[in-house]
Amino acid sequence: MTILITNHLRLTWSPEAIATAFNLSTASIYNWLKLGWLPFNLADLPNRNVRQRRANEHRGTFTSGTSIESFRACSD
């Protein structure tokens, strides 16, 4: 089984695709990679199915100029 998983990882299959194809758990494949039971590095995995992080909301905020609080402190 480890040879089969390793060969599919070399063919740039994601662990999620391998788990679906062979009825395994994705957590098991990632655990085997972390424990070193599979001769493959985690850094060499394709970055598929990685959630994109949304940018923070910037509407209604002003980043340029002087704030009212600092302006009032200078005028006193």
Short mmCIF file of C-alpha atoms in Angstrom, two decimals:
data_model
loop_
_atom_site.label_atom_id
_atom_site.label_comp_id
_atom_site.label_asym_id
_atom_site.label_seq_id
_atom_site.Cartn_x
_atom_site.Cartn_y
_atom_site.Cartn_z
CA MET A 1 0.00 0.00 0.00
CA THR A 2 2.84 2.41 0.78
CA ILE A 3 4.38 1.82 -2.66
CA LEU A 4 1.04 2.53 -4.30
CA ILE A 5 0.53 5.78 -2.35
CA THR A 6 4.12 6.89 -2.97
CA ASN A 7 3.83 6.28 -6.70
CA HIS A 8 0.65 8.32 -6.88
CA LEU A 9 2.25 11.13 -4.89
CA ARG A 10 5.13 11.15 -7.39
CA LEU A 11 2.55 11.44 -10.16
CA THR A 12 1.45 14.69 -8.42
CA TRP A 13 -1.77 13.26 -7.02
CA SER A 14 -2.96 15.07 -3.93
CA PRO A 15 -3.47 13.08 -0.71
CA GLU A 16 -7.17 13.91 -0.96
CA ALA A 17 -7.41 12.33 -4.43
CA ILE A 18 -5.50 9.24 -3.28
CA ALA A 19 -7.74 8.86 -0.24
CA THR A 20 -10.85 9.09 -2.40
CA ALA A 21 -9.54 6.64 -5.02
CA PHE A 22 -8.47 3.97 -2.51
CA ASN A 23 -11.13 4.54 0.16
CA LEU A 24 -8.68 5.81 2.79
CA SER A 25 -8.73 8.68 5.21
CA THR A 26 -6.85 11.84 4.24
CA ALA A 27 -5.80 12.23 7.86
CA SER A 28 -4.14 8.81 7.72
CA ILE A 29 -2.10 9.75 4.66
CA TYR A 30 -0.99 13.03 6.22
CA ASN A 31 -0.11 11.24 9.48
CA TRP A 32 1.97 8.66 7.59
CA LEU A 33 3.79 11.49 5.82
CA LYS A 34 4.49 13.30 9.10
CA LEU A 35 5.72 10.12 10.80
CA GLY A 36 8.04 9.33 7.90
CA TRP A 37 6.36 6.04 7.01
CA LEU A 38 6.06 7.20 3.40
CA PRO A 39 9.30 8.20 1.63
CA PHE A 40 7.93 11.56 0.52
CA ASN A 41 8.33 15.08 1.93
CA LEU A 42 5.36 17.19 2.98
CA ALA A 43 6.95 20.19 1.27
CA ASP A 44 6.85 18.39 -2.08
CA LEU A 45 3.08 17.95 -2.04
CA PRO A 46 1.00 19.90 -4.54
CA ASN A 47 -0.88 22.86 -3.07
CA ARG A 48 -4.29 21.74 -4.26
CA ASN A 49 -7.39 22.01 -2.10
CA VAL A 50 -5.72 24.64 0.05
CA ARG A 51 -8.24 27.23 1.09
CA GLN A 52 -7.51 30.72 -0.07
CA ARG A 53 -7.49 33.25 2.74
CA ARG A 54 -9.65 36.28 2.18
CA ALA A 55 -8.18 39.72 2.45
CA ASN A 56 -9.27 41.78 5.43
CA GLU A 57 -12.11 44.19 4.89
CA HIS A 58 -10.91 47.76 4.35
CA ARG A 59 -14.13 49.56 3.46
CA GLY A 60 -14.89 52.46 5.75
CA THR A 61 -11.35 52.80 7.11
CA PHE A 62 -8.89 55.50 6.22
CA THR A 63 -5.19 54.80 6.39
CA SER A 64 -3.81 58.09 5.10
CA GLY A 65 -3.79 61.45 6.79
CA THR A 66 -4.05 62.41 10.45
CA SER A 67 -6.67 60.92 12.73
CA ILE A 68 -9.09 63.18 14.57
CA GLU A 69 -7.80 62.03 17.95
CA SER A 70 -4.19 62.96 17.19
CA PHE A 71 -5.31 66.23 15.62
CA ARG A 72 -7.27 67.23 18.75
CA ALA A 73 -4.30 66.30 20.98
CA CYS A 74 -2.00 68.58 19.00
CA SER A 75 -4.43 71.53 19.04
CA ASP A 76 -4.81 71.59 22.86
#
